[in-house]
């Protein structure tokens, strides 16, 4: 290109030189002609002719030179115009290439010479003067990752005679990366050999960037379309889904292929929305629009999804309806929220608690109906006012400062407060105040919820009274009494005075309560409480500890004799008859007395002392009082020791079973045995149940001990049966505590199953004391269950428990056992004669077997035989035997000789017969 420009400049210079030369020659010829003419005018004719011929030839020569020069000048001028046009064309091409950023190149394959247009240099970032065009230079500019592709394409083009095109990257010398589009074509000669390659390189960096931006924008639009919080879909004129975005698909649970082609209004909408939508579609066809139409769309899993639909019509240029574009807004949560708001509004006005809402300046903006009901103020009365209008005046400024400090620091306060109603009445309220913040964290509202707790406070007062007083008698209960006693002892300690504490227990109250009913028992307790209150001073305190136990504290006691005198008067007061339901009831009491500070220095120990003294009074005579002594404490310690040792005895297997035989008084045969428990203590020796059963009942050991007895009995019986022995009836005792509180039937069933015994193969008898039947409902049910197992039931110590004879016939019992106290003085004591005879007659009348226990001499035996008592046991016949000795008796060894009833002397009539 630079050589072409140089040749063009040379030709232009020569052309100008030739024109100027011709002009000079013509001017010179003109001068010569004029000079020649002037000279010829002065010459003679001959010279003039000769000179004219020479001049003519000269002129002809000059004319030819000028003509030739003119032709040459014309040719040169024409070439100049053509070259100018060519230069302009080249300039325009170069400009066009620069504008299009499209350069061309030629590669002479035979000479391996490459021509690049200026734009190629520019596209490669190279200067025109410092870089020679070559294929290798071009590859140097290509991005290293793209070179292999280009080489491969060029090779394929040379081999396959095909045009190639490729987009690739080039690296400019300054490191900038550009994108170019290259294309090339191979020129072959007639023999099919490649001679040249022509091609172009276009810088498409900006276009690619624009395309990338457009693609990114398209992807953005696509992402927005598919991930927008709203659902989008397009419908054709028939309502068929043409397109739908991912959000809507996600809501409904469908895939795109499942919905595209579905008729929106027929296939997806709930039945109640179908007709509505067809009507709205007609509105759309007329060029209208839909806004916030609430619809229920059926999801794939059958759920109804609530949306708000906004739709616009799509029309062609001539106004033809082409379909619609729809926007779906998830309305499920909003509708639920609206429903919740509606419910909240209902609750707001329906709840029983008063609600006050204030603005951030603490001015009331809303109250509910309960507020009006509680305070008497309506919303019109309080709107815009401060809630302090309710202040009762009973709280000081410190209280309110503390309240608002809690609200400011913690956003919350709750507590009890006294407010004032509109009518001036002051009432207690339980109030909660909470702060509501806006999205910027600033206070927007205060919400106060409170309830009138007047009724609760009154109930609390009643509950406090109930918590501290006995509900039946109205007397202070154990809690209040001991709190007051502590205060009394503290006063006595300061004044160096004595205080007497009395524990009062009604004698045989349980029998009265069970035989006459709980209502009668309650009347008796209230009567005793009233009499005790009337019998003491105002400063003394009377309390009911529970059941039939009362207690009295006597303050500022002068001496113990005063306490004794007061106890005696109380016993006489209690013994006064009480008329209940047409019956006259006389109830005695046992009183234990402990003196502070002699017997104890605190309320708990003083109570223990009085309690121990009261139990001593009951053990001795009843209907009396006893002062506490140190021996009672020693006895209590003994009880604790025995209780602890009993637990160890169970673990060490120190208990044993003895069997006392029972004999038929007619035939003298061994017909039964009573199982008796013995404790072989490692240091105390053999201990009878009389010494420890009561302690076992008080320390909750009666159930495991009773269970041991039943299990051991079944074990012995199983061994005897396995040895082939024929067994008589075997009786065992169950205490009243076991019947009341433990699963006796379950214990028996478990033991029988454990030792493989069937009740039908045995003759087992369960003995209970008469007192155990006082808890009639529980005890009778247990006895019925035991009899269903196949066991018989006997009442032990009959005659000592004041059983109701009217109910005795309904009891599930088989045997009556006469208590030994009625046998002891027979036949000399006429009262015992009458009682023993009566029990025997009663048993026969009720069809019950009668067994006498405690028979110790022949006279007693004969008395019982004469009155046809069925069976007897006692030391006269046999003392209780250990297992081995009783086993010998079962084998017929060591049986006592009992004279049959037919050999006894006919008795004389005695009192009580």
mmCIF file of C-alpha atoms in Angstrom, residues 589-886:
data_model
loop_
_atom_site.group_PDB
_atom_site.id
_atom_site.type_symbol
_atom_site.label_atom_id
_atom_site.label_comp_id
_atom_site.label_asym_id
_atom_site.label_seq_id
_atom_site.Cartn_x
_atom_site.Cartn_y
_atom_site.Cartn_z
ATOM 1 C CA UNK A 589 -61.544 -38.630 124.808
ATOM 2 C CA UNK A 590 -57.913 -39.346 125.607
ATOM 3 C CA UNK A 591 -55.638 -36.348 126.166
ATOM 4 C CA UNK A 592 -51.873 -36.103 126.119
ATOM 5 C CA UNK A 593 -50.196 -33.084 127.702
ATOM 6 C CA UNK A 594 -46.693 -31.697 127.111
ATOM 7 C CA UNK A 595 -45.267 -28.596 128.836
ATOM 8 C CA UNK A 596 -42.952 -26.032 127.288
ATOM 9 C CA UNK A 597 -40.051 -25.659 128.001
ATOM 10 C CA UNK A 598 -39.772 -28.696 130.325
ATOM 11 C CA UNK A 599 -40.708 -31.394 127.792
ATOM 12 C CA UNK A 600 -39.484 -29.731 124.595
ATOM 13 C CA UNK A 601 -38.062 -26.414 123.432
ATOM 14 C CA UNK A 602 -39.758 -26.147 120.007
ATOM 15 C CA UNK A 603 -43.161 -26.716 118.478
ATOM 16 C CA UNK A 604 -42.367 -29.942 116.624
ATOM 17 C CA UNK A 605 -40.803 -31.704 119.572
ATOM 18 C CA UNK A 606 -43.526 -30.434 121.882
ATOM 19 C CA UNK A 607 -46.138 -31.876 119.521
ATOM 20 C CA UNK A 608 -44.347 -35.224 119.462
ATOM 21 C CA UNK A 609 -44.315 -35.262 123.233
ATOM 22 C CA UNK A 610 -48.044 -34.451 123.524
ATOM 23 C CA UNK A 611 -48.829 -37.064 120.885
ATOM 24 C CA UNK A 612 -46.845 -39.722 122.715
ATOM 25 C CA UNK A 613 -48.647 -38.836 125.964
ATOM 26 C CA UNK A 614 -52.015 -39.059 124.227
ATOM 27 C CA UNK A 615 -51.280 -42.532 122.887
ATOM 28 C CA UNK A 616 -50.180 -43.554 126.360
ATOM 29 C CA UNK A 617 -53.540 -42.381 127.703
ATOM 30 C CA UNK A 618 -55.359 -44.452 125.084
ATOM 31 C CA UNK A 619 -53.293 -47.524 125.869
ATOM 32 C CA UNK A 620 -53.892 -47.292 129.600
ATOM 33 C CA UNK A 621 -57.535 -46.521 130.200
ATOM 34 C CA UNK A 622 -58.938 -44.164 127.559
ATOM 35 C CA UNK A 623 -61.225 -41.363 128.781
ATOM 36 C CA UNK A 624 -58.270 -39.894 130.682
ATOM 37 C CA UNK A 625 -55.241 -37.658 130.299
ATOM 38 C CA UNK A 626 -51.542 -38.322 130.647
ATOM 39 C CA UNK A 627 -48.549 -36.013 130.997
ATOM 40 C CA UNK A 628 -45.546 -36.620 128.856
ATOM 41 C CA UNK A 629 -42.636 -38.496 130.458
ATOM 42 C CA UNK A 630 -39.186 -39.362 129.177
ATOM 43 C CA UNK A 631 -40.188 -43.020 129.171
ATOM 44 C CA UNK A 632 -42.548 -42.242 126.296
ATOM 45 C CA UNK A 633 -39.634 -40.932 124.273
ATOM 46 C CA UNK A 634 -37.691 -44.063 125.065
ATOM 47 C CA UNK A 635 -40.665 -46.060 123.841
ATOM 48 C CA UNK A 636 -40.794 -44.053 120.620
ATOM 49 C CA UNK A 637 -37.092 -44.680 120.107
ATOM 50 C CA UNK A 638 -37.723 -48.362 120.703
ATOM 51 C CA UNK A 639 -40.402 -48.288 118.013
ATOM 52 C CA UNK A 640 -37.994 -46.661 115.553
ATOM 53 C CA UNK A 641 -35.339 -49.241 116.360
ATOM 54 C CA UNK A 642 -37.725 -52.123 115.848
ATOM 55 C CA UNK A 643 -38.935 -50.613 112.569
ATOM 56 C CA UNK A 644 -35.374 -50.446 111.255
ATOM 57 C CA UNK A 645 -34.588 -53.966 112.462
ATOM 58 C CA UNK A 646 -37.767 -55.303 110.836
ATOM 59 C CA UNK A 647 -36.550 -54.116 107.455
ATOM 60 C CA UNK A 648 -33.318 -55.984 108.061
ATOM 61 C CA UNK A 649 -35.248 -59.018 109.274
ATOM 62 C CA UNK A 650 -37.005 -59.286 105.909
ATOM 63 C CA UNK A 651 -33.650 -59.162 104.149
ATOM 64 C CA UNK A 652 -32.050 -61.651 106.549
ATOM 65 C CA UNK A 653 -35.044 -64.041 106.577
ATOM 66 C CA UNK A 654 -35.432 -63.840 110.366
ATOM 67 C CA UNK A 655 -39.200 -64.410 110.318
ATOM 68 C CA UNK A 656 -40.708 -67.860 110.914
ATOM 69 C CA UNK A 657 -44.169 -69.398 110.764
ATOM 70 C CA UNK A 658 -45.714 -71.306 113.655
ATOM 71 C CA UNK A 659 -48.939 -73.267 113.454
ATOM 72 C CA UNK A 660 -51.428 -73.592 116.329
ATOM 73 C CA UNK A 661 -53.714 -76.614 115.825
ATOM 74 C CA UNK A 662 -57.516 -76.317 116.007
ATOM 75 C CA UNK A 663 -59.656 -79.272 117.113
ATOM 76 C CA UNK A 664 -63.247 -80.272 116.600
ATOM 77 C CA UNK A 665 -64.882 -80.241 120.066
ATOM 78 C CA UNK A 666 -67.258 -83.044 119.164
ATOM 79 C CA UNK A 667 -64.888 -85.576 117.613
ATOM 80 C CA UNK A 668 -61.590 -84.326 118.979
ATOM 81 C CA UNK A 669 -60.017 -84.484 115.515
ATOM 82 C CA UNK A 670 -57.427 -82.071 114.186
ATOM 83 C CA UNK A 671 -59.468 -79.966 111.792
ATOM 84 C CA UNK A 672 -57.362 -76.854 111.296
ATOM 85 C CA UNK A 673 -54.506 -74.635 112.269
ATOM 86 C CA UNK A 674 -53.884 -70.935 112.608
ATOM 87 C CA UNK A 675 -50.696 -69.614 111.056
ATOM 88 C CA UNK A 676 -48.804 -67.393 113.500
ATOM 89 C CA UNK A 677 -45.809 -65.174 112.732
ATOM 90 C CA UNK A 678 -42.673 -65.193 114.868
ATOM 91 C CA UNK A 679 -39.553 -63.094 114.638
ATOM 92 C CA UNK A 680 -36.336 -64.805 115.650
ATOM 93 C CA UNK A 681 -34.370 -61.736 116.593
ATOM 94 C CA UNK A 682 -30.567 -62.212 116.779
ATOM 95 C CA UNK A 683 -30.365 -60.563 120.223
ATOM 96 C CA UNK A 684 -33.928 -60.363 121.584
ATOM 97 C CA UNK A 685 -34.815 -63.959 120.861
ATOM 98 C CA UNK A 686 -38.232 -65.093 119.623
ATOM 99 C CA UNK A 687 -40.653 -62.151 119.382
ATOM 100 C CA UNK A 688 -44.428 -62.483 118.954
ATOM 101 C CA UNK A 689 -46.440 -60.248 116.605
ATOM 102 C CA UNK A 690 -47.962 -58.432 119.580
ATOM 103 C CA UNK A 691 -44.635 -56.618 119.967
ATOM 104 C CA UNK A 692 -44.112 -55.490 116.381
ATOM 105 C CA UNK A 693 -47.255 -55.692 114.179
ATOM 106 C CA UNK A 694 -48.527 -52.247 115.187
ATOM 107 C CA UNK A 695 -45.094 -50.811 114.440
ATOM 108 C CA UNK A 696 -45.104 -52.578 111.055
ATOM 109 C CA UNK A 697 -48.459 -51.007 110.237
ATOM 110 C CA UNK A 698 -47.227 -47.533 111.178
ATOM 111 C CA UNK A 699 -44.008 -47.855 109.141
ATOM 112 C CA UNK A 700 -45.592 -49.313 105.943
ATOM 113 C CA UNK A 701 -43.874 -52.670 106.507
ATOM 114 C CA UNK A 702 -47.111 -54.564 106.950
ATOM 115 C CA UNK A 703 -47.481 -55.224 103.223
ATOM 116 C CA UNK A 704 -44.047 -56.813 102.616
ATOM 117 C CA UNK A 705 -44.315 -58.771 105.895
ATOM 118 C CA UNK A 706 -47.844 -59.897 105.063
ATOM 119 C CA UNK A 707 -46.671 -60.882 101.613
ATOM 120 C CA UNK A 708 -43.861 -62.912 103.153
ATOM 121 C CA UNK A 709 -46.337 -64.751 105.392
ATOM 122 C CA UNK A 710 -48.614 -65.689 102.465
ATOM 123 C CA UNK A 711 -45.681 -66.774 100.306
ATOM 124 C CA UNK A 712 -44.071 -68.843 103.091
ATOM 125 C CA UNK A 713 -47.389 -70.472 103.982
ATOM 126 C CA UNK A 714 -47.930 -71.524 100.360
ATOM 127 C CA UNK A 715 -44.391 -72.834 100.262
ATOM 128 C CA UNK A 716 -44.948 -74.973 103.386
ATOM 129 C CA UNK A 717 -48.292 -76.224 102.102
ATOM 130 C CA UNK A 718 -46.774 -77.149 98.743
ATOM 131 C CA UNK A 719 -44.058 -79.124 100.539
ATOM 132 C CA UNK A 720 -46.557 -80.984 102.701
ATOM 133 C CA UNK A 721 -48.732 -81.845 99.736
ATOM 134 C CA UNK A 722 -45.703 -83.034 97.827
ATOM 135 C CA UNK A 723 -44.893 -85.259 100.814
ATOM 136 C CA UNK A 724 -48.329 -86.854 100.603
ATOM 137 C CA UNK A 725 -49.751 -85.328 103.792
ATOM 138 C CA UNK A 726 -53.445 -84.683 104.155
ATOM 139 C CA UNK A 727 -53.906 -81.126 105.304
ATOM 140 C CA UNK A 728 -56.619 -79.647 107.488
ATOM 141 C CA UNK A 729 -57.857 -76.100 107.082
ATOM 142 C CA UNK A 730 -54.979 -73.621 107.343
ATOM 143 C CA UNK A 731 -55.840 -70.085 108.427
ATOM 144 C CA UNK A 732 -53.668 -66.974 108.146
ATOM 145 C CA UNK A 733 -54.194 -63.411 109.389
ATOM 146 C CA UNK A 734 -54.451 -60.208 107.344
ATOM 147 C CA UNK A 735 -54.428 -56.831 109.111
ATOM 148 C CA UNK A 736 -56.914 -54.054 108.512
ATOM 149 C CA UNK A 737 -54.155 -51.902 106.943
ATOM 150 C CA UNK A 738 -53.525 -54.608 104.361
ATOM 151 C CA UNK A 739 -57.208 -54.756 103.458
ATOM 152 C CA UNK A 740 -57.490 -50.981 103.199
ATOM 153 C CA UNK A 741 -54.352 -50.106 101.292
ATOM 154 C CA UNK A 742 -52.766 -53.133 99.621
ATOM 155 C CA UNK A 743 -53.570 -55.788 97.038
ATOM 156 C CA UNK A 744 -54.261 -58.806 99.244
ATOM 157 C CA UNK A 745 -55.943 -60.770 96.466
ATOM 158 C CA UNK A 746 -52.972 -60.172 94.163
ATOM 159 C CA UNK A 747 -50.556 -61.341 96.863
ATOM 160 C CA UNK A 748 -52.507 -64.578 97.335
ATOM 161 C CA UNK A 749 -52.803 -65.268 93.604
ATOM 162 C CA UNK A 750 -49.093 -64.657 93.064
ATOM 163 C CA UNK A 751 -48.076 -67.017 95.895
ATOM 164 C CA UNK A 752 -50.445 -69.773 94.741
ATOM 165 C CA UNK A 753 -49.130 -69.561 91.189
ATOM 166 C CA UNK A 754 -45.533 -69.416 92.339
ATOM 167 C CA UNK A 755 -45.835 -72.671 94.289
ATOM 168 C CA UNK A 756 -48.144 -74.401 91.826
ATOM 169 C CA UNK A 757 -51.165 -74.576 94.120
ATOM 170 C CA UNK A 758 -54.813 -74.666 93.134
ATOM 171 C CA UNK A 759 -57.245 -73.189 95.715
ATOM 172 C CA UNK A 760 -59.720 -75.965 94.941
ATOM 173 C CA UNK A 761 -57.183 -78.547 96.215
ATOM 174 C CA UNK A 762 -56.672 -76.675 99.506
ATOM 175 C CA UNK A 763 -58.622 -75.486 102.499
ATOM 176 C CA UNK A 764 -57.200 -72.041 103.170
ATOM 177 C CA UNK A 765 -58.891 -69.504 105.406
ATOM 178 C CA UNK A 766 -58.223 -65.791 105.648
ATOM 179 C CA UNK A 767 -58.682 -64.265 109.117
ATOM 180 C CA UNK A 768 -59.442 -60.571 109.632
ATOM 181 C CA UNK A 769 -60.142 -58.712 112.815
ATOM 182 C CA UNK A 770 -63.600 -57.376 113.448
ATOM 183 C CA UNK A 771 -62.249 -53.837 113.322
ATOM 184 C CA UNK A 772 -61.078 -54.366 109.725
ATOM 185 C CA UNK A 773 -64.702 -54.574 108.623
ATOM 186 C CA UNK A 774 -65.359 -51.022 109.731
ATOM 187 C CA UNK A 775 -64.109 -49.878 106.274
ATOM 188 C CA UNK A 776 -67.018 -51.779 104.861
ATOM 189 C CA UNK A 777 -66.959 -50.987 101.156
ATOM 190 C CA UNK A 778 -63.257 -51.640 100.556
ATOM 191 C CA UNK A 779 -62.941 -54.547 103.014
ATOM 192 C CA UNK A 780 -66.098 -56.376 101.965
ATOM 193 C CA UNK A 781 -65.105 -56.151 98.284
ATOM 194 C CA UNK A 782 -61.658 -57.603 99.013
ATOM 195 C CA UNK A 783 -63.194 -60.454 101.043
ATOM 196 C CA UNK A 784 -65.610 -61.238 98.214
ATOM 197 C CA UNK A 785 -62.697 -61.418 95.777
ATOM 198 C CA UNK A 786 -60.829 -63.747 98.153
ATOM 199 C CA UNK A 787 -63.810 -66.056 98.471
ATOM 200 C CA UNK A 788 -64.053 -66.199 94.676
ATOM 201 C CA UNK A 789 -60.524 -67.601 94.720
ATOM 202 C CA UNK A 790 -61.814 -70.510 96.848
ATOM 203 C CA UNK A 791 -60.698 -69.352 100.296
ATOM 204 C CA UNK A 792 -62.969 -69.127 103.339
ATOM 205 C CA UNK A 793 -63.069 -66.062 105.602
ATOM 206 C CA UNK A 794 -63.048 -65.884 109.401
ATOM 207 C CA UNK A 795 -63.568 -62.934 111.752
ATOM 208 C CA UNK A 796 -60.881 -63.027 114.446
ATOM 209 C CA UNK A 797 -61.372 -61.602 117.966
ATOM 210 C CA UNK A 798 -65.124 -61.419 117.398
ATOM 211 C CA UNK A 799 -66.979 -59.469 120.063
ATOM 212 C CA UNK A 800 -64.393 -56.707 120.541
ATOM 213 C CA UNK A 801 -65.143 -54.587 117.501
ATOM 214 C CA UNK A 802 -68.745 -53.451 117.924
ATOM 215 C CA UNK A 803 -69.847 -54.865 114.619
ATOM 216 C CA UNK A 804 -73.291 -53.980 113.399
ATOM 217 C CA UNK A 805 -75.239 -57.222 113.770
ATOM 218 C CA UNK A 806 -77.697 -56.100 111.098
ATOM 219 C CA UNK A 807 -74.856 -55.987 108.574
ATOM 220 C CA UNK A 808 -73.038 -59.046 109.820
ATOM 221 C CA UNK A 809 -75.382 -61.381 107.960
ATOM 222 C CA UNK A 810 -74.449 -59.717 104.677
ATOM 223 C CA UNK A 811 -70.716 -60.069 105.229
ATOM 224 C CA UNK A 812 -68.829 -62.611 103.054
ATOM 225 C CA UNK A 813 -67.650 -64.671 106.091
ATOM 226 C CA UNK A 814 -67.669 -68.332 107.093
ATOM 227 C CA UNK A 815 -66.279 -68.436 110.632
ATOM 228 C CA UNK A 816 -66.539 -66.504 113.903
ATOM 229 C CA UNK A 817 -63.658 -66.728 116.362
ATOM 230 C CA UNK A 818 -64.469 -65.902 119.975
ATOM 231 C CA UNK A 819 -61.857 -63.532 121.408
ATOM 232 C CA UNK A 820 -59.726 -65.008 124.199
ATOM 233 C CA UNK A 821 -60.813 -62.248 126.622
ATOM 234 C CA UNK A 822 -64.271 -63.806 126.684
ATOM 235 C CA UNK A 823 -62.786 -67.287 127.316
ATOM 236 C CA UNK A 824 -60.288 -66.235 129.995
ATOM 237 C CA UNK A 825 -62.603 -66.231 133.062
ATOM 238 C CA UNK A 826 -64.905 -69.046 132.011
ATOM 239 C CA UNK A 827 -66.841 -70.595 133.497
ATOM 240 C CA UNK A 828 -66.724 -68.390 136.634
ATOM 241 C CA UNK A 829 -67.513 -64.954 135.141
ATOM 242 C CA UNK A 830 -71.249 -64.743 134.324
ATOM 243 C CA UNK A 831 -70.689 -61.881 131.869
ATOM 244 C CA UNK A 832 -68.182 -63.885 129.875
ATOM 245 C CA UNK A 833 -70.530 -66.870 130.016
ATOM 246 C CA UNK A 834 -73.318 -64.774 128.525
ATOM 247 C CA UNK A 835 -71.068 -63.269 125.822
ATOM 248 C CA UNK A 836 -69.497 -66.577 124.811
ATOM 249 C CA UNK A 837 -72.865 -68.315 124.721
ATOM 250 C CA UNK A 838 -74.374 -65.469 122.718
ATOM 251 C CA UNK A 839 -71.634 -65.591 120.111
ATOM 252 C CA UNK A 840 -72.079 -69.347 119.733
ATOM 253 C CA UNK A 841 -75.823 -68.989 119.311
ATOM 254 C CA UNK A 842 -75.333 -66.083 116.857
ATOM 255 C CA UNK A 843 -72.945 -68.154 114.748
ATOM 256 C CA UNK A 844 -75.346 -71.053 114.594
ATOM 257 C CA UNK A 845 -78.237 -68.748 113.703
ATOM 258 C CA UNK A 846 -76.200 -67.251 110.837
ATOM 259 C CA UNK A 847 -74.929 -70.637 109.694
ATOM 260 C CA UNK A 848 -71.353 -69.791 110.631
ATOM 261 C CA UNK A 849 -68.742 -71.993 112.194
ATOM 262 C CA UNK A 850 -67.616 -70.853 115.676
ATOM 263 C CA UNK A 851 -64.044 -71.319 116.917
ATOM 264 C CA UNK A 852 -62.953 -70.474 120.471
ATOM 265 C CA UNK A 853 -59.375 -69.332 120.974
ATOM 266 C CA UNK A 854 -57.334 -69.162 124.169
ATOM 267 C CA UNK A 855 -58.640 -72.392 125.777
ATOM 268 C CA UNK A 856 -56.221 -73.063 128.629
ATOM 269 C CA UNK A 857 -58.037 -75.418 131.035
ATOM 270 C CA UNK A 858 -60.482 -78.282 131.062
ATOM 271 C CA UNK A 859 -63.293 -76.221 132.560
ATOM 272 C CA UNK A 860 -63.210 -73.822 129.656
ATOM 273 C CA UNK A 861 -63.186 -76.767 127.232
ATOM 274 C CA UNK A 862 -66.194 -78.365 128.889
ATOM 275 C CA UNK A 863 -68.110 -75.087 128.902
ATOM 276 C CA UNK A 864 -67.594 -74.721 125.182
ATOM 277 C CA UNK A 865 -68.508 -78.347 124.475
ATOM 278 C CA UNK A 866 -71.686 -78.011 126.492
ATOM 279 C CA UNK A 867 -72.754 -75.040 124.377
ATOM 280 C CA UNK A 868 -71.961 -76.848 121.173
ATOM 281 C CA UNK A 869 -69.032 -74.654 120.101
ATOM 282 C CA UNK A 870 -67.629 -76.159 116.915
ATOM 283 C CA UNK A 871 -63.883 -75.874 117.374
ATOM 284 C CA UNK A 872 -61.237 -74.621 119.779
ATOM 285 C CA UNK A 873 -57.553 -73.797 120.023
ATOM 286 C CA UNK A 874 -55.345 -72.942 122.956
ATOM 287 C CA UNK A 875 -52.512 -74.043 125.182
ATOM 288 C CA UNK A 876 -54.681 -76.769 126.740
ATOM 289 C CA UNK A 877 -54.872 -78.433 123.340
ATOM 290 C CA UNK A 878 -51.585 -77.385 121.781
ATOM 291 C CA UNK A 879 -49.308 -74.423 121.864
ATOM 292 C CA UNK A 880 -48.186 -72.900 118.536
ATOM 293 C CA UNK A 881 -45.784 -75.316 116.850
ATOM 294 C CA UNK A 882 -42.870 -74.715 114.501
ATOM 295 C CA UNK A 883 -43.138 -76.226 111.080
ATOM 296 C CA UNK A 884 -41.344 -79.474 111.885
ATOM 297 C CA UNK A 885 -43.403 -80.186 115.033
ATOM 298 C CA UNK A 886 -46.680 -79.382 113.266
#
